[in-house]
PDB file of C-alpha atoms in Angstrom:
ATOM      1  CA  UNK N  64     -17.530  -8.390  48.402  1.00  0.00           C
ATOM      2  CA  UNK N  65     -19.516  -7.156  45.206  1.00  0.00           C
ATOM      3  CA  UNK N  66     -17.037  -4.548  45.289  1.00  0.00           C
ATOM      4  CA  UNK N  67     -13.787  -6.257  45.515  1.00  0.00           C
ATOM      5  CA  UNK N  68     -15.333  -8.834  42.748  1.00  0.00           C
ATOM      6  CA  UNK N  69     -16.078  -5.477  40.406  1.00  0.00           C
ATOM      7  CA  UNK N  70     -12.418  -4.300  41.232  1.00  0.00           C
ATOM      8  CA  UNK N  71     -10.247  -7.572  40.530  1.00  0.00           C
ATOM      9  CA  UNK N  72     -12.364  -7.818  36.746  1.00  0.00           C
ATOM     10  CA  UNK N  73     -11.602  -4.523  36.336  1.00  0.00           C
ATOM     11  CA  UNK N  74      -7.527  -5.327  36.876  1.00  0.00           C
ATOM     12  CA  UNK N  75      -7.829  -8.615  34.516  1.00  0.00           C
ATOM     13  CA  UNK N  76      -8.874  -6.094  32.068  1.00  0.00           C
ATOM     14  CA  UNK N  77      -6.567  -3.433  32.678  1.00  0.00           C
ATOM     15  CA  UNK N  78      -3.674  -5.950  32.433  1.00  0.00           C
ATOM     16  CA  UNK N  79      -5.054  -7.571  29.410  1.00  0.00           C
ATOM     17  CA  UNK N  80      -4.968  -4.120  27.605  1.00  0.00           C
ATOM     18  CA  UNK N  81      -1.605  -3.335  28.251  1.00  0.00           C
ATOM     19  CA  UNK N  82      -0.598  -7.097  27.074  1.00  0.00           C
ATOM     20  CA  UNK N  83      -2.224  -6.571  23.744  1.00  0.00           C
ATOM     21  CA  UNK N  84      -0.831  -2.815  23.655  1.00  0.00           C
ATOM     22  CA  UNK N  85       2.619  -4.108  24.016  1.00  0.00           C
ATOM     23  CA  UNK N  86       2.104  -7.101  21.565  1.00  0.00           C
ATOM     24  CA  UNK N  87       0.844  -4.479  18.889  1.00  0.00           C
ATOM     25  CA  UNK N  88       3.844  -1.838  19.382  1.00  0.00           C
ATOM     26  CA  UNK N  89       6.502  -4.203  18.866  1.00  0.00           C
ATOM     27  CA  UNK N  90       9.930  -4.406  20.484  1.00  0.00           C
ATOM     28  CA  UNK N  91      13.228  -3.213  19.525  1.00  0.00           C
ATOM     29  CA  UNK N  92      14.252  -6.801  18.388  1.00  0.00           C
ATOM     30  CA  UNK N  93      15.434  -7.686  14.603  1.00  0.00           C
ATOM     31  CA  UNK N  94      11.439  -8.079  14.043  1.00  0.00           C
ATOM     32  CA  UNK N  95      10.536  -4.336  14.348  1.00  0.00           C
ATOM     33  CA  UNK N  96       9.834  -2.468  11.848  1.00  0.00           C
ATOM     34  CA  UNK N  97      12.139   0.090  11.094  1.00  0.00           C
ATOM     35  CA  UNK N  98      11.581   3.745   9.055  1.00  0.00           C
ATOM     36  CA  UNK N  99      13.819   6.052   7.610  1.00  0.00           C
ATOM     37  CA  UNK N 100      12.710   9.154   5.984  1.00  0.00           C
ATOM     38  CA  UNK N 101      14.524  10.347   2.792  1.00  0.00           C
ATOM     39  CA  UNK N 102      14.385  13.129   0.073  1.00  0.00           C
ATOM     40  CA  UNK N 103      11.385  13.361  -2.044  1.00  0.00           C
ATOM     41  CA  UNK N 104      13.894  13.243  -4.770  1.00  0.00           C
ATOM     42  CA  UNK N 105      15.773  10.201  -4.280  1.00  0.00           C
ATOM     43  CA  UNK N 106      14.864   6.925  -6.602  1.00  0.00           C
ATOM     44  CA  UNK N 107      14.149   3.686  -4.390  1.00  0.00           C
ATOM     45  CA  UNK N 108      12.842   1.246  -7.063  1.00  0.00           C
ATOM     46  CA  UNK N 109      12.023  -1.465  -4.833  1.00  0.00           C
ATOM     47  CA  UNK N 110      10.125  -3.565  -6.439  1.00  0.00           C
ATOM     48  CA  UNK N 111       9.757  -2.375 -10.356  1.00  0.00           C
ATOM     49  CA  UNK N 112       6.721  -1.640 -10.255  1.00  0.00           C
ATOM     50  CA  UNK N 113       5.099   1.921 -10.949  1.00  0.00           C
ATOM     51  CA  UNK N 114       6.502   4.533  -8.331  1.00  0.00           C
ATOM     52  CA  UNK N 115       6.236   7.920  -7.222  1.00  0.00           C
ATOM     53  CA  UNK N 116       9.747   8.757  -9.459  1.00  0.00           C
ATOM     54  CA  UNK N 117       7.702   7.368 -12.715  1.00  0.00           C
ATOM     55  CA  UNK N 118       5.072   9.791 -12.032  1.00  0.00           C
ATOM     56  CA  UNK N 119       7.100  12.895 -12.129  1.00  0.00           C
ATOM     57  CA  UNK N 120       9.088  11.895 -14.863  1.00  0.00           C
ATOM     58  CA  UNK N 121       6.125  11.000 -17.240  1.00  0.00           C
ATOM     59  CA  UNK N 122       4.329  13.971 -16.086  1.00  0.00           C
ATOM     60  CA  UNK N 123       6.769  16.148 -16.850  1.00  0.00           C
ATOM     61  CA  UNK N 124       7.502  15.594 -20.184  1.00  0.00           C
ATOM     62  CA  UNK N 125       4.349  15.621 -21.344  1.00  0.00           C
ATOM     63  CA  UNK N 126       3.202  18.897 -19.535  1.00  0.00           C
ATOM     64  CA  UNK N 127       6.019  20.568 -21.493  1.00  0.00           C
ATOM     65  CA  UNK N 128       4.728  19.362 -24.313  1.00  0.00           C
ATOM     66  CA  UNK N 129       1.486  20.151 -23.746  1.00  0.00           C
ATOM     67  CA  UNK N 130       2.155  24.078 -22.348  1.00  0.00           C
ATOM     68  CA  UNK N 131       4.336  24.307 -25.551  1.00  0.00           C
ATOM     69  CA  UNK N 132       2.028  23.042 -28.139  1.00  0.00           C
ATOM     70  CA  UNK N 133       1.283  25.598 -31.047  1.00  0.00           C
ATOM     71  CA  UNK N 134      -2.628  24.981 -30.735  1.00  0.00           C
ATOM     72  CA  UNK N 135      -2.174  26.602 -27.429  1.00  0.00           C
ATOM     73  CA  UNK N 136      -0.588  29.606 -28.449  1.00  0.00           C
ATOM     74  CA  UNK N 137      -2.775  29.931 -31.155  1.00  0.00           C
ATOM     75  CA  UNK N 138      -6.188  29.729 -29.151  1.00  0.00           C
ATOM     76  CA  UNK N 139      -4.486  32.652 -26.841  1.00  0.00           C
ATOM     77  CA  UNK N 140      -3.710  34.910 -30.049  1.00  0.00           C
ATOM     78  CA  UNK N 141      -7.265  34.645 -31.621  1.00  0.00           C
ATOM     79  CA  UNK N 142      -9.282  35.039 -28.150  1.00  0.00           C
ATOM     80  CA  UNK N 143      -7.084  37.138 -26.212  1.00  0.00           C
ATOM     81  CA  UNK N 144      -7.268  34.525 -23.636  1.00  0.00           C
ATOM     82  CA  UNK N 145      -5.889  31.470 -21.810  1.00  0.00           C
ATOM     83  CA  UNK N 146      -7.803  28.510 -22.985  1.00  0.00           C
ATOM     84  CA  UNK N 147      -9.856  26.943 -20.020  1.00  0.00           C
ATOM     85  CA  UNK N 148      -9.813  23.258 -19.903  1.00  0.00           C
ATOM     86  CA  UNK N 149     -11.761  20.659 -17.828  1.00  0.00           C
ATOM     87  CA  UNK N 150      -9.819  17.497 -16.504  1.00  0.00           C
ATOM     88  CA  UNK N 151     -11.126  14.215 -17.576  1.00  0.00           C
ATOM     89  CA  UNK N 152     -10.172  10.408 -16.720  1.00  0.00           C
ATOM     90  CA  UNK N 153      -6.754   9.362 -16.510  1.00  0.00           C
ATOM     91  CA  UNK N 154      -7.660   5.374 -17.395  1.00  0.00           C
ATOM     92  CA  UNK N 155      -5.647   2.866 -15.689  1.00  0.00           C
ATOM     93  CA  UNK N 156      -5.597   0.267 -18.688  1.00  0.00           C
ATOM     94  CA  UNK N 157      -2.199  -1.366 -17.518  1.00  0.00           C
ATOM     95  CA  UNK N 158      -1.699  -4.623 -15.680  1.00  0.00           C
ATOM     96  CA  UNK N 159      -1.317  -3.239 -12.242  1.00  0.00           C
ATOM     97  CA  UNK N 160      -3.124  -1.447  -9.911  1.00  0.00           C
ATOM     98  CA  UNK N 161      -1.910   2.805 -10.324  1.00  0.00           C
ATOM     99  CA  UNK N 162      -3.760   5.984  -8.382  1.00  0.00           C
ATOM    100  CA  UNK N 163      -4.363   7.896 -11.659  1.00  0.00           C
ATOM    101  CA  UNK N 164      -5.669  10.635  -9.248  1.00  0.00           C
ATOM    102  CA  UNK N 165      -2.310  11.285  -8.860  1.00  0.00           C
ATOM    103  CA  UNK N 166      -1.391  11.596 -12.058  1.00  0.00           C
ATOM    104  CA  UNK N 167      -4.176  13.536 -12.940  1.00  0.00           C
ATOM    105  CA  UNK N 168      -3.808  16.456 -10.508  1.00  0.00           C
ATOM    106  CA  UNK N 169       0.001  16.563 -11.144  1.00  0.00           C
ATOM    107  CA  UNK N 170      -0.894  17.235 -14.514  1.00  0.00           C
ATOM    108  CA  UNK N 171      -3.162  19.884 -13.376  1.00  0.00           C
ATOM    109  CA  UNK N 172      -1.228  21.418 -10.842  1.00  0.00           C
ATOM    110  CA  UNK N 173       1.480  22.408 -13.257  1.00  0.00           C
ATOM    111  CA  UNK N 174      -0.372  23.625 -15.991  1.00  0.00           C
ATOM    112  CA  UNK N 175      -1.872  25.983 -13.888  1.00  0.00           C
ATOM    113  CA  UNK N 176       1.201  27.200 -12.320  1.00  0.00           C
ATOM    114  CA  UNK N 177       2.115  27.790 -15.540  1.00  0.00           C
ATOM    115  CA  UNK N 178      -0.151  30.771 -16.359  1.00  0.00           C
ATOM    116  CA  UNK N 179      -0.738  28.789 -20.001  1.00  0.00           C
ATOM    117  CA  UNK N 180      -4.145  27.408 -19.743  1.00  0.00           C
ATOM    118  CA  UNK N 181      -7.116  27.646 -16.783  1.00  0.00           C
ATOM    119  CA  UNK N 182      -8.890  24.900 -15.399  1.00  0.00           C
ATOM    120  CA  UNK N 183     -12.385  24.670 -13.990  1.00  0.00           C
ATOM    121  CA  UNK N 184     -13.734  21.875 -11.619  1.00  0.00           C
ATOM    122  CA  UNK N 185     -13.436  18.237 -12.558  1.00  0.00           C
ATOM    123  CA  UNK N 186     -16.923  16.470 -12.361  1.00  0.00           C
ATOM    124  CA  UNK N 187     -16.480  15.084  -8.984  1.00  0.00           C
ATOM    125  CA  UNK N 188     -15.896  18.961  -7.579  1.00  0.00           C
ATOM    126  CA  UNK N 189     -18.551  20.448  -9.396  1.00  0.00           C
ATOM    127  CA  UNK N 190     -21.143  18.211  -7.919  1.00  0.00           C
ATOM    128  CA  UNK N 191     -19.621  19.189  -4.515  1.00  0.00           C
ATOM    129  CA  UNK N 192     -19.635  23.039  -5.536  1.00  0.00           C
ATOM    130  CA  UNK N 193     -23.139  22.834  -6.592  1.00  0.00           C
ATOM    131  CA  UNK N 194     -24.331  21.220  -4.175  1.00  0.00           C
ATOM    132  CA  UNK N 195     -22.567  24.280  -1.561  1.00  0.00           C
ATOM    133  CA  UNK N 196     -24.639  26.902  -3.885  1.00  0.00           C
ATOM    134  CA  UNK N 197     -28.016  25.404  -3.641  1.00  0.00           C
ATOM    135  CA  UNK N 198     -27.572  25.145   0.190  1.00  0.00           C
ATOM    136  CA  UNK N 199     -26.349  29.164   0.100  1.00  0.00           C
ATOM    137  CA  UNK N 200     -29.318  29.739  -2.330  1.00  0.00           C
ATOM    138  CA  UNK N 201     -31.701  27.858   0.539  1.00  0.00           C
ATOM    139  CA  UNK N 202     -30.368  29.538   3.944  1.00  0.00           C
ATOM    140  CA  UNK N 203     -27.428  32.091   3.267  1.00  0.00           C
ATOM    141  CA  UNK N 204     -27.942  35.611   3.324  1.00  0.00           C
ATOM    142  CA  UNK N 205     -28.891  36.893  -0.663  1.00  0.00           C
ATOM    143  CA  UNK N 206     -26.569  39.437  -0.106  1.00  0.00           C
ATOM    144  CA  UNK N 207     -23.370  36.483   0.315  1.00  0.00           C
ATOM    145  CA  UNK N 208     -24.815  34.006  -1.502  1.00  0.00           C
ATOM    146  CA  UNK N 209     -23.086  32.888  -5.021  1.00  0.00           C
ATOM    147  CA  UNK N 210     -25.242  33.385  -8.010  1.00  0.00           C
ATOM    148  CA  UNK N 211     -26.587  30.492 -10.110  1.00  0.00           C
ATOM    149  CA  UNK N 212     -26.040  30.321 -13.704  1.00  0.00           C
ATOM    150  CA  UNK N 213     -22.430  31.776 -13.149  1.00  0.00           C
ATOM    151  CA  UNK N 214     -20.117  28.649 -14.297  1.00  0.00           C
ATOM    152  CA  UNK N 215     -16.968  29.141 -16.474  1.00  0.00           C
ATOM    153  CA  UNK N 216     -17.512  26.985 -19.625  1.00  0.00           C
ATOM    154  CA  UNK N 217     -14.157  24.750 -20.646  1.00  0.00           C
ATOM    155  CA  UNK N 218     -12.634  24.967 -24.255  1.00  0.00           C
ATOM    156  CA  UNK N 219     -10.930  21.850 -23.880  1.00  0.00           C
ATOM    157  CA  UNK N 220     -11.120  18.227 -22.017  1.00  0.00           C
ATOM    158  CA  UNK N 221      -7.584  17.051 -20.739  1.00  0.00           C
ATOM    159  CA  UNK N 222      -7.593  13.068 -20.687  1.00  0.00           C
ATOM    160  CA  UNK N 223      -5.270  10.584 -21.171  1.00  0.00           C
ATOM    161  CA  UNK N 224      -4.904   6.668 -20.061  1.00  0.00           C
ATOM    162  CA  UNK N 225      -1.670   4.326 -18.602  1.00  0.00           C
ATOM    163  CA  UNK N 226      -0.319   0.947 -20.411  1.00  0.00           C
ATOM    164  CA  UNK N 227       2.194  -1.177 -19.602  1.00  0.00           C
ATOM    165  CA  UNK N 228       3.839  -3.624 -21.966  1.00  0.00           C
ATOM    166  CA  UNK N 229       6.085  -6.812 -20.099  1.00  0.00           C
ATOM    167  CA  UNK N 230       8.220  -9.132 -21.369  1.00  0.00           C
ATOM    168  CA  UNK N 231       9.949 -11.974 -19.401  1.00  0.00           C
ATOM    169  CA  UNK N 232      12.151 -14.934 -19.258  1.00  0.00           C
ATOM    170  CA  UNK N 233      14.398 -16.611 -16.966  1.00  0.00           C
ATOM    171  CA  UNK N 234      14.057 -14.085 -14.666  1.00  0.00           C
ATOM    172  CA  UNK N 235      14.752 -11.152 -16.520  1.00  0.00           C
ATOM    173  CA  UNK N 236      11.895  -8.850 -17.061  1.00  0.00           C
ATOM    174  CA  UNK N 237      11.311  -5.276 -19.006  1.00  0.00           C
ATOM    175  CA  UNK N 238       8.179  -3.515 -17.853  1.00  0.00           C
ATOM    176  CA  UNK N 239       7.080  -0.689 -20.071  1.00  0.00           C
ATOM    177  CA  UNK N 240       4.713   2.142 -19.157  1.00  0.00           C
ATOM    178  CA  UNK N 241       3.336   4.073 -21.740  1.00  0.00           C
ATOM    179  CA  UNK N 242       1.676   7.112 -20.387  1.00  0.00           C
ATOM    180  CA  UNK N 243      -0.788   8.874 -23.268  1.00  0.00           C
ATOM    181  CA  UNK N 244      -2.358  12.290 -22.904  1.00  0.00           C
ATOM    182  CA  UNK N 245      -5.017  13.931 -25.342  1.00  0.00           C
ATOM    183  CA  UNK N 246      -6.208  18.037 -25.493  1.00  0.00           C
ATOM    184  CA  UNK N 247     -10.206  17.513 -27.112  1.00  0.00           C
ATOM    185  CA  UNK N 248     -11.921  20.428 -28.135  1.00  0.00           C
ATOM    186  CA  UNK N 249     -15.146  20.415 -26.663  1.00  0.00           C
ATOM    187  CA  UNK N 250     -17.373  21.804 -28.975  1.00  0.00           C
ATOM    188  CA  UNK N 251     -15.891  20.007 -32.247  1.00  0.00           C
ATOM    189  CA  UNK N 252     -14.487  16.937 -30.623  1.00  0.00           C
ATOM    190  CA  UNK N 253     -11.001  17.932 -32.669  1.00  0.00           C
ATOM    191  CA  UNK N 254      -8.290  16.350 -30.810  1.00  0.00           C
ATOM    192  CA  UNK N 255      -5.746  19.469 -30.541  1.00  0.00           C
ATOM    193  CA  UNK N 256      -2.659  18.003 -28.883  1.00  0.00           C
ATOM    194  CA  UNK N 257      -1.500  14.104 -28.097  1.00  0.00           C
ATOM    195  CA  UNK N 258       1.422  12.853 -26.746  1.00  0.00           C
ATOM    196  CA  UNK N 259       2.438   9.844 -25.045  1.00  0.00           C
ATOM    197  CA  UNK N 260       5.790   9.774 -22.635  1.00  0.00           C
ATOM    198  CA  UNK N 261       7.056   6.021 -21.605  1.00  0.00           C
ATOM    199  CA  UNK N 262       9.581   4.581 -19.315  1.00  0.00           C
ATOM    200  CA  UNK N 263      11.244   0.882 -19.557  1.00  0.00           C
ATOM    201  CA  UNK N 264      12.398  -0.819 -16.426  1.00  0.00           C
ATOM    202  CA  UNK N 265      14.906  -3.965 -16.571  1.00  0.00           C
ATOM    203  CA  UNK N 266      14.314  -6.205 -13.529  1.00  0.00           C
ATOM    204  CA  UNK N 267      16.194  -8.954 -12.780  1.00  0.00           C
ATOM    205  CA  UNK N 268      14.862 -11.594 -10.071  1.00  0.00           C
ATOM    206  CA  UNK N 269      17.218 -14.480  -7.785  1.00  0.00           C
TER     207      UNK N 269
END
């Protein structure tokens, strides 16, 4: 009798789980979610806010200006090597939530691939690398452990900011994004290169 009662409870729990599963997955009716994959290059402005295409447009313009800067070529001629750059912060000073890590990483990847400048790890990455090196010092075979004190110092610090300006009246709105980037000489604190790129959007609402 006790076994039958346990089986009955188990069956009820299984049935309840199936019901919850069916409710969470939804049906094929008009209320269901539909997903369509699109090309990464296809522009989809759904809300008028900052999106992936905006990142691509502003970053490409700034990166092209940065790698073409006469200061970079002058450094290479003087030192017979590419300048070493450290990625600083891209600060979000806009009125909306923007993932600035995406912008920063796009800058770094494109500049590295241009072979005009080289990068060292950012502060967050350095912390993880140093932790690994410290562990190797304690636990790894000395013949294979990474040596301390051999980090490459950076010549420049790359940082920037994102700002927005909004103008609105009678269901019409313009939203302008300003993205600024700068290269700072770490030893002298001089700003060696600075530029700004912007995108303006015209938005209407019913």
